[in-house]
Coordinates of C-alpha atoms in Angstrom, one line a residue:
M1 CA -56.3 147.0 -19.7
K2 CA -53.1 146.8 -18.4
D3 CA -54.2 145.2 -15.2
K4 CA -55.9 142.9 -17.2
S5 CA -52.6 142.2 -19.0
K6 CA -51.1 141.8 -16.2
H7 CA -52.6 139.7 -14.3
T8 CA -52.8 136.8 -17.4
I9 CA -49.4 136.5 -17.6
E10 CA -49.1 136.1 -14.0
E11 CA -51.6 133.8 -14.8
D12 CA -50.0 132.1 -17.3
I13 CA -46.6 131.6 -15.4
S14 CA -48.3 129.9 -12.4
E15 CA -50.2 127.9 -14.6
V16 CA -46.8 127.1 -16.6
T17 CA -44.8 126.6 -13.2
E18 CA -47.7 124.0 -12.1
L19 CA -47.2 122.4 -15.6
S20 CA -43.5 121.8 -15.0
E21 CA -44.0 120.5 -11.1
K22 CA -46.5 118.1 -12.1
H23 CA -44.2 116.7 -15.5
Q24 CA -41.3 117.0 -12.9
T25 CA -43.7 115.1 -10.9
A26 CA -44.6 112.4 -14.1
Y27 CA -41.4 112.4 -14.5
G28 CA -40.1 111.4 -11.1
K29 CA -42.0 108.7 -11.0
K30 CA -41.2 107.0 -14.2
R31 CA -38.1 107.3 -13.5
R32 CA -38.6 105.1 -10.3
R33 CA -40.5 102.6 -11.8
G34 CA -37.4 101.9 -14.5
A35 CA -34.8 102.0 -11.9
M36 CA -37.1 99.8 -9.2
L37 CA -37.8 97.3 -12.5
Y38 CA -33.6 97.4 -13.1
R39 CA -33.2 96.0 -10.2
I40 CA -35.6 93.5 -10.1
F41 CA -34.1 92.5 -13.9
L42 CA -30.7 92.6 -12.4
M43 CA -31.6 90.4 -9.0
S44 CA -33.2 87.8 -11.5
W45 CA -30.2 88.0 -13.5
I46 CA -27.7 87.3 -10.7
A47 CA -30.0 84.7 -9.6
A48 CA -30.5 82.9 -12.4
L49 CA -26.4 83.0 -12.7
L50 CA -25.9 81.6 -9.3
I51 CA -28.0 79.5 -10.1
V52 CA -26.4 78.2 -13.5
M53 CA -23.0 78.2 -11.4
S54 CA -24.5 76.4 -8.6
V55 CA -25.6 73.7 -10.9
F56 CA -22.2 73.7 -13.0
L57 CA -20.2 73.6 -10.2
G58 CA -22.5 70.4 -8.9
K59 CA -22.2 68.7 -11.8
F60 CA -18.8 69.3 -11.9
Y61 CA -17.6 68.7 -8.3
D62 CA -20.0 65.4 -8.9
Y63 CA -17.2 65.0 -12.2
L64 CA -14.3 64.8 -10.2
D65 CA -16.1 62.6 -7.0
K66 CA -17.2 60.1 -9.8
Y67 CA -13.8 60.2 -11.4
E68 CA -11.5 59.3 -8.3
T69 CA -14.1 57.3 -7.4
D70 CA -13.9 55.1 -10.6
Y71 CA -9.6 55.9 -11.0
R72 CA -9.9 54.5 -7.4
A73 CA -11.4 52.0 -8.1
S74 CA -9.5 50.9 -10.7
R75 CA -6.4 50.6 -9.1
P76 CA -4.7 47.1 -8.8
E77 CA -4.6 47.2 -5.2
V78 CA -8.7 48.0 -4.8
I79 CA -9.1 45.5 -7.4
T80 CA -7.0 42.9 -5.3
E81 CA -8.4 43.8 -2.4
D82 CA -11.9 42.6 -3.8
L83 CA -10.1 39.8 -4.8
M84 CA -9.7 39.1 -0.5
I85 CA -13.3 38.8 0.4
L86 CA -12.7 35.3 -1.9
F87 CA -10.3 34.5 0.1
R88 CA -11.3 35.5 2.9
T89 CA -14.7 33.8 2.9
R90 CA -13.3 30.6 1.4
D91 CA -14.8 30.6 -1.8
V92 CA -13.0 28.1 -3.4
S93 CA -15.6 28.0 -5.6
S94 CA -15.2 31.5 -7.2
I95 CA -11.2 31.3 -7.3
Y96 CA -11.8 28.2 -9.1
D97 CA -13.7 29.5 -11.7
L98 CA -11.1 33.3 -11.8
L99 CA -7.7 30.8 -12.1
T100 CA -5.6 31.2 -15.1
V101 CA -5.0 27.4 -15.8
K102 CA -7.8 25.4 -13.8
P103 CA -6.4 22.1 -12.3
E104 CA -7.8 19.0 -14.1
A105 CA -8.9 16.2 -12.3
G106 CA -8.3 12.6 -13.3
I107 CA -11.3 9.7 -14.0
Y108 CA -10.9 8.9 -10.6
E109 CA -11.7 12.4 -9.4
S110 CA -14.0 15.0 -10.1
E111 CA -13.4 19.0 -9.5
N112 CA -15.3 18.7 -6.0
E113 CA -11.5 17.0 -5.0
I114 CA -9.7 19.9 -6.1
L115 CA -12.5 22.6 -4.2
E116 CA -11.6 20.0 -0.8
Y117 CA -8.0 20.3 -1.5
M118 CA -8.3 24.3 -2.4
E119 CA -10.0 24.3 1.3
P120 CA -7.0 24.0 4.1
L121 CA -4.7 26.3 1.9
L122 CA -6.5 29.5 2.8
D123 CA -6.9 28.0 6.4
R124 CA -3.4 28.9 7.3
G125 CA -3.7 32.2 9.2
P126 CA -4.8 35.6 8.0
V127 CA -5.6 36.6 4.1
S128 CA -3.3 39.2 3.4
F129 CA -1.5 40.4 -0.3
S130 CA 1.2 42.3 -0.9
E131 CA 3.2 44.2 -3.9
V132 CA 6.3 42.1 -5.8
R133 CA 8.4 45.4 -6.0
G134 CA 10.9 43.6 -8.1
E135 CA 8.2 42.2 -10.6
S136 CA 6.2 45.0 -10.8
T137 CA 5.6 47.9 -13.1
Y138 CA 3.0 50.7 -13.4
E139 CA 1.7 48.2 -16.7
H140 CA 2.4 45.2 -15.0
P141 CA 1.5 45.3 -11.1
V142 CA 2.0 41.5 -9.4
F143 CA 1.1 40.7 -6.0
S144 CA 1.5 37.6 -3.6
I145 CA -1.8 36.8 -1.8
S146 CA -0.1 35.2 1.5
S147 CA -2.4 32.6 3.8
G148 CA -0.5 33.3 7.5
E149 CA 2.6 32.4 6.7
S150 CA 2.7 30.6 3.8
T151 CA 2.5 31.9 0.2
I152 CA -0.5 30.2 -1.7
A153 CA -1.3 32.5 -4.9
R154 CA -0.3 35.5 -7.4
A155 CA -1.9 37.6 -8.7
E156 CA -0.7 39.4 -11.5
Y157 CA -2.4 42.4 -13.7
D158 CA -1.8 44.1 -17.6
L159 CA -2.9 48.0 -18.1
M160 CA -5.3 48.1 -20.5
P161 CA -5.0 50.8 -23.4
G162 CA -7.6 53.4 -23.4
A163 CA -9.1 55.6 -25.9
S164 CA -7.2 59.0 -24.7
E165 CA -5.2 60.6 -22.5
D166 CA -8.0 61.5 -20.1
D167 CA -9.6 58.6 -20.3
I168 CA -9.4 56.2 -16.9
P169 CA -6.3 54.3 -16.8
K170 CA -7.4 50.3 -15.6
W171 CA -5.9 47.7 -14.7
N172 CA -7.1 43.7 -15.9
L173 CA -5.9 40.3 -14.0
S174 CA -4.5 38.3 -16.0
L175 CA -3.3 35.9 -13.8
L176 CA -4.1 34.4 -11.2
D177 CA -1.9 31.2 -10.1
L178 CA -3.0 29.3 -6.7
P179 CA -0.7 25.9 -6.9
V180 CA -2.6 23.1 -7.0
R181 CA -1.4 19.2 -7.1
A182 CA -2.1 15.7 -7.4
E183 CA 0.3 14.2 -5.3
K184 CA -1.2 12.1 -3.6
S185 CA -1.4 8.0 -4.2
V186 CA -2.7 4.9 -3.4
D187 CA -0.9 1.9 -2.9
V188 CA -3.6 -1.7 -2.6
I189 CA -1.9 -4.8 -2.0
A190 CA -5.4 -7.4 -2.1
P191 CA -5.7 -10.9 -4.4
E192 CA -4.7 -10.1 -8.1
N193 CA -8.6 -11.8 -9.1
I194 CA -9.9 -8.7 -6.6
T195 CA -11.8 -5.4 -8.5
I196 CA -11.1 -2.5 -6.6
F197 CA -12.9 1.0 -7.2
I198 CA -11.6 4.0 -6.4
N199 CA -14.3 7.1 -5.5
G200 CA -16.4 5.1 -7.3
T201 CA -14.8 3.9 -10.2
E202 CA -13.3 1.2 -11.3
F203 CA -8.7 1.2 -11.1
S204 CA -8.9 -0.1 -15.0
D205 CA -5.1 0.0 -15.0
P206 CA -3.3 -1.2 -12.3
A207 CA 0.5 -0.6 -12.5
F208 CA 1.2 -3.8 -10.7
T209 CA 4.5 -3.1 -8.1
N210 CA 4.7 -6.1 -7.1
I211 CA 3.0 -9.8 -7.2
E212 CA 3.6 -12.6 -4.6
E213 CA 5.4 -15.5 -6.6
E214 CA 3.0 -18.2 -4.8
A215 CA -0.2 -17.3 -2.6
E216 CA 0.8 -19.3 0.8
A217 CA -3.2 -20.8 0.3
Q218 CA -1.0 -23.3 -2.5
K219 CA 0.9 -25.7 -0.5
F220 CA -2.8 -27.4 0.2
F221 CA -3.5 -27.1 -3.4
D222 CA -1.3 -28.6 -5.6
E223 CA -2.5 -28.8 -8.7
Y224 CA -5.8 -29.2 -9.1
V225 CA -6.1 -25.1 -9.0
S226 CA -4.2 -21.7 -8.5
V227 CA -5.0 -19.4 -5.7
P228 CA -5.0 -15.9 -7.1
P229 CA -1.2 -14.2 -4.9
M230 CA -1.6 -11.2 -3.0
A231 CA -0.9 -8.5 -5.8
E232 CA 0.2 -4.1 -4.7
R233 CA -0.7 -1.6 -7.3
V234 CA -0.5 2.0 -7.4
C235 CA -2.7 4.9 -8.4
Q236 CA -1.3 7.5 -8.5
G237 CA -2.0 11.8 -9.7
L238 CA -4.9 12.3 -7.0
Y239 CA -5.8 15.7 -5.2
M240 CA -7.5 14.1 -1.9
E241 CA -7.1 10.7 0.0
P242 CA -9.9 8.2 -1.7
T243 CA -12.7 6.1 -1.0
V244 CA -11.2 2.4 -1.4
T245 CA -13.7 -0.5 -2.2
A246 CA -12.7 -3.6 -3.1
Y247 CA -15.0 -6.3 -4.9
A248 CA -14.9 -10.0 -5.2
A249 CA -15.8 -12.4 -8.6
D250 CA -18.7 -13.1 -7.7
G251 CA -19.9 -9.7 -6.5
S252 CA -19.4 -8.9 -3.2
E253 CA -18.1 -6.5 -1.7
V254 CA -14.6 -7.1 -0.1
P255 CA -12.9 -5.7 3.6
V256 CA -11.0 -3.1 2.5
V257 CA -8.5 -1.9 5.8
Y258 CA -6.4 0.6 6.1
D259 CA -2.8 1.1 8.0
S260 CA -2.3 4.3 8.3
E261 CA 1.8 3.4 9.8
A262 CA 2.4 1.8 6.5
S263 CA 0.3 3.9 4.1
K264 CA -1.1 1.1 2.3
Y265 CA -4.8 -0.2 1.7
Y266 CA -4.6 -4.7 2.5
V267 CA -7.9 -6.2 0.7
D268 CA -7.6 -10.3 2.4
Y269 CA -9.2 -13.3 0.3
P270 CA -12.7 -12.8 0.8
R271 CA -14.9 -14.2 3.4
D272 CA -17.9 -14.8 2.0
C273 CA -19.3 -16.0 -1.4
P274 CA -23.1 -16.7 -2.5
D275 CA -23.0 -20.7 -1.6
R276 CA -21.6 -19.9 1.4
E277 CA -23.7 -21.8 4.0
A278 CA -23.9 -25.1 1.5
M279 CA -20.0 -24.9 1.8
E280 CA -19.7 -24.9 5.3
N281 CA -22.1 -26.7 6.2
Y282 CA -19.9 -29.6 3.9
A283 CA -17.0 -28.8 5.6
A284 CA -18.6 -29.5 9.1
K285 CA -19.5 -32.8 7.8
A286 CA -16.1 -34.0 6.6
V287 CA -14.2 -32.7 10.3
S288 CA -16.9 -34.4 12.0
A289 CA -16.1 -37.9 9.1
Y290 CA -12.1 -36.7 10.6
A291 CA -13.0 -36.4 14.2
S292 CA -14.6 -40.2 14.6
F293 CA -11.9 -41.3 11.7
V294 CA -9.3 -40.6 14.6
S295 CA -11.3 -42.2 17.6
G296 CA -11.7 -44.5 15.5
D297 CA -15.2 -45.2 15.0
L298 CA -15.1 -44.4 11.2
P299 CA -13.5 -46.4 8.7
E300 CA -10.5 -45.1 6.4
S301 CA -12.2 -46.1 3.7
E302 CA -15.3 -43.6 4.4
L303 CA -13.1 -40.9 5.2
R304 CA -11.3 -40.6 1.7
R305 CA -15.0 -39.9 0.1
Y306 CA -14.3 -36.8 0.9
F307 CA -10.6 -36.4 0.0
T308 CA -9.2 -36.3 -3.8
P309 CA -7.5 -39.1 -5.0
N310 CA -4.4 -40.0 -3.8
N311 CA -4.0 -37.5 -1.3
R312 CA -0.9 -37.0 0.4
F313 CA -2.2 -35.8 4.4
L314 CA -4.9 -38.4 4.0
Y315 CA -1.4 -40.5 3.3
Y316 CA 0.2 -38.7 6.6
M317 CA -2.9 -39.4 8.7
T318 CA -3.3 -43.2 7.8
H319 CA 0.0 -43.4 9.1
A320 CA 1.5 -41.4 11.5
G321 CA -0.5 -43.5 14.2
L322 CA -3.2 -41.3 14.4
T323 CA -5.9 -44.3 14.4
Y324 CA -4.5 -45.3 18.3
F325 CA -7.1 -44.3 20.4
T326 CA -9.0 -44.9 23.8
R327 CA -11.2 -47.6 23.7
H328 CA -14.4 -46.5 24.7
L329 CA -18.6 -47.7 24.1
D330 CA -20.5 -45.3 22.3
E331 CA -19.2 -42.0 20.3
E332 CA -21.5 -39.0 18.8
I333 CA -20.4 -36.0 17.5
H334 CA -22.4 -33.3 19.8
S335 CA -22.2 -30.2 17.8
T336 CA -20.4 -28.7 15.1
E337 CA -18.8 -24.8 14.8
I338 CA -17.7 -22.5 12.0
L339 CA -14.6 -20.4 12.8
D340 CA -13.6 -19.3 10.1
F341 CA -13.6 -19.3 6.3
I342 CA -11.9 -18.2 2.8
S343 CA -13.1 -17.9 -0.9
Y344 CA -10.2 -17.6 -2.9
S345 CA -12.5 -18.3 -6.0
D346 CA -14.9 -20.7 -7.3
D347 CA -13.2 -23.6 -7.0
A348 CA -11.1 -23.2 -4.4
F349 CA -12.2 -23.0 -0.3
Y350 CA -11.1 -22.5 3.4
C351 CA -12.5 -23.5 6.1
E352 CA -11.8 -23.9 9.9
V353 CA -14.1 -25.8 12.0
K354 CA -14.7 -26.7 15.7
V355 CA -16.4 -30.4 15.9
E356 CA -17.8 -31.2 20.3
Q357 CA -16.7 -35.1 20.7
Y358 CA -18.8 -37.5 23.1
L359 CA -17.5 -40.2 24.1
T360 CA -18.3 -42.5 26.1
M361 CA -15.8 -44.4 27.6
E362 CA -15.9 -49.0 28.3
W363 CA -14.6 -47.6 32.2
G364 CA -15.8 -45.2 34.3
P365 CA -18.5 -42.9 35.1
R366 CA -21.0 -42.8 32.5
E367 CA -20.8 -39.1 31.4
P368 CA -19.2 -38.7 28.4
E369 CA -15.9 -37.5 27.7
I370 CA -15.9 -34.4 25.4
L371 CA -13.6 -33.6 23.0
I372 CA -12.8 -30.8 20.6
T373 CA -11.4 -31.3 17.4
D374 CA -10.1 -27.5 15.5
G375 CA -9.8 -28.6 11.7
K376 CA -8.6 -26.4 8.9
F377 CA -9.4 -28.1 5.9
Y378 CA -9.1 -26.7 2.5
F379 CA -11.6 -27.7 0.0
V380 CA -11.4 -28.3 -4.1
R381 CA -14.2 -28.4 -7.0
I382 CA -13.7 -31.7 -8.8
N383 CA -16.4 -32.2 -11.0
D384 CA -18.9 -30.2 -9.7
E385 CA -17.8 -31.9 -6.2
W386 CA -16.0 -30.6 -3.6
K387 CA -13.1 -32.4 -2.0
V388 CA -10.3 -32.0 0.9
S389 CA -7.1 -31.1 -0.2
G390 CA -5.2 -29.9 2.4
I391 CA -4.7 -29.9 5.6
E392 CA -3.0 -27.3 7.9
F393 CA -2.2 -29.5 11.7

């Protein structure tokens, strides 16, 4: 009995010990599992924290970088450096659009002439800019822009008011000035009845600075017609040397000659007109009759038909011994050549005609003698007929 009881206690102790060991083993496993889960949680939390901090720092650095970039970009020096691109590429059209006060063209020019005027200003050398220290402030910086050694423009900025102290300061271009001055003038000397065009626009309000008292050719027309005198007219306020054209009363264009030494444009009397051929033919007949009269082969009555009544030049011819000539058997007008022609107006013109005259003499060889007459005649229209009014000897 006693031994059985002992056995039972020992067995109980053994069982208790075994159960204790099993319990400890289970507890150790459970504790180790909890520690592992904690470590996993801790590492995950740290990793998540690092990711969040990395993202935050990245965004913060991006913000700082953007802020610095925006701040630098807003500086007047940077804006002016960007402005220099237009000057260095000679983009005069964009510069013109940015000018605070845009120069205006007159009725004879357009914006194209102003842009053409601006181009050489940018081509004097390397383009640069510098701050005008004596005039600049933080709120109002001022810069001068140079091309080579010449200062050609001025840029001014104003600090824009911000919403708060944390806003990026910004400067606005408040003034861009590039001096453009219309300093060109045109001086044209032309007959008073000639219409002048400047760049295709009629010079409608000419400022006559000098008008000839009387045209040089007037002495050959007496009272029959007034020859338009030469007049000097000036057009001021141009940016570029213009294209000058001239037109006669009949609409035909008249040549314009530019004298670079005198810096003046000259327009002569028209050398052409719609009826020029018929007028030249009549002049050839008149000069031929004059040559035949001088050689004694045409009576004065026939020659007089070509002249105005009571013509003083005809009187001089008939009373100056011009009819004395070597006797000959035959006379022939062989050819005529027009050397010069001037149309003073619808009722007055000048023509120089060379007449080749063949004379067969009474003695000597029967080969004709060739005589040349150079006639410089002035004609006037009377009752729709041309008459000789004067002769230039």
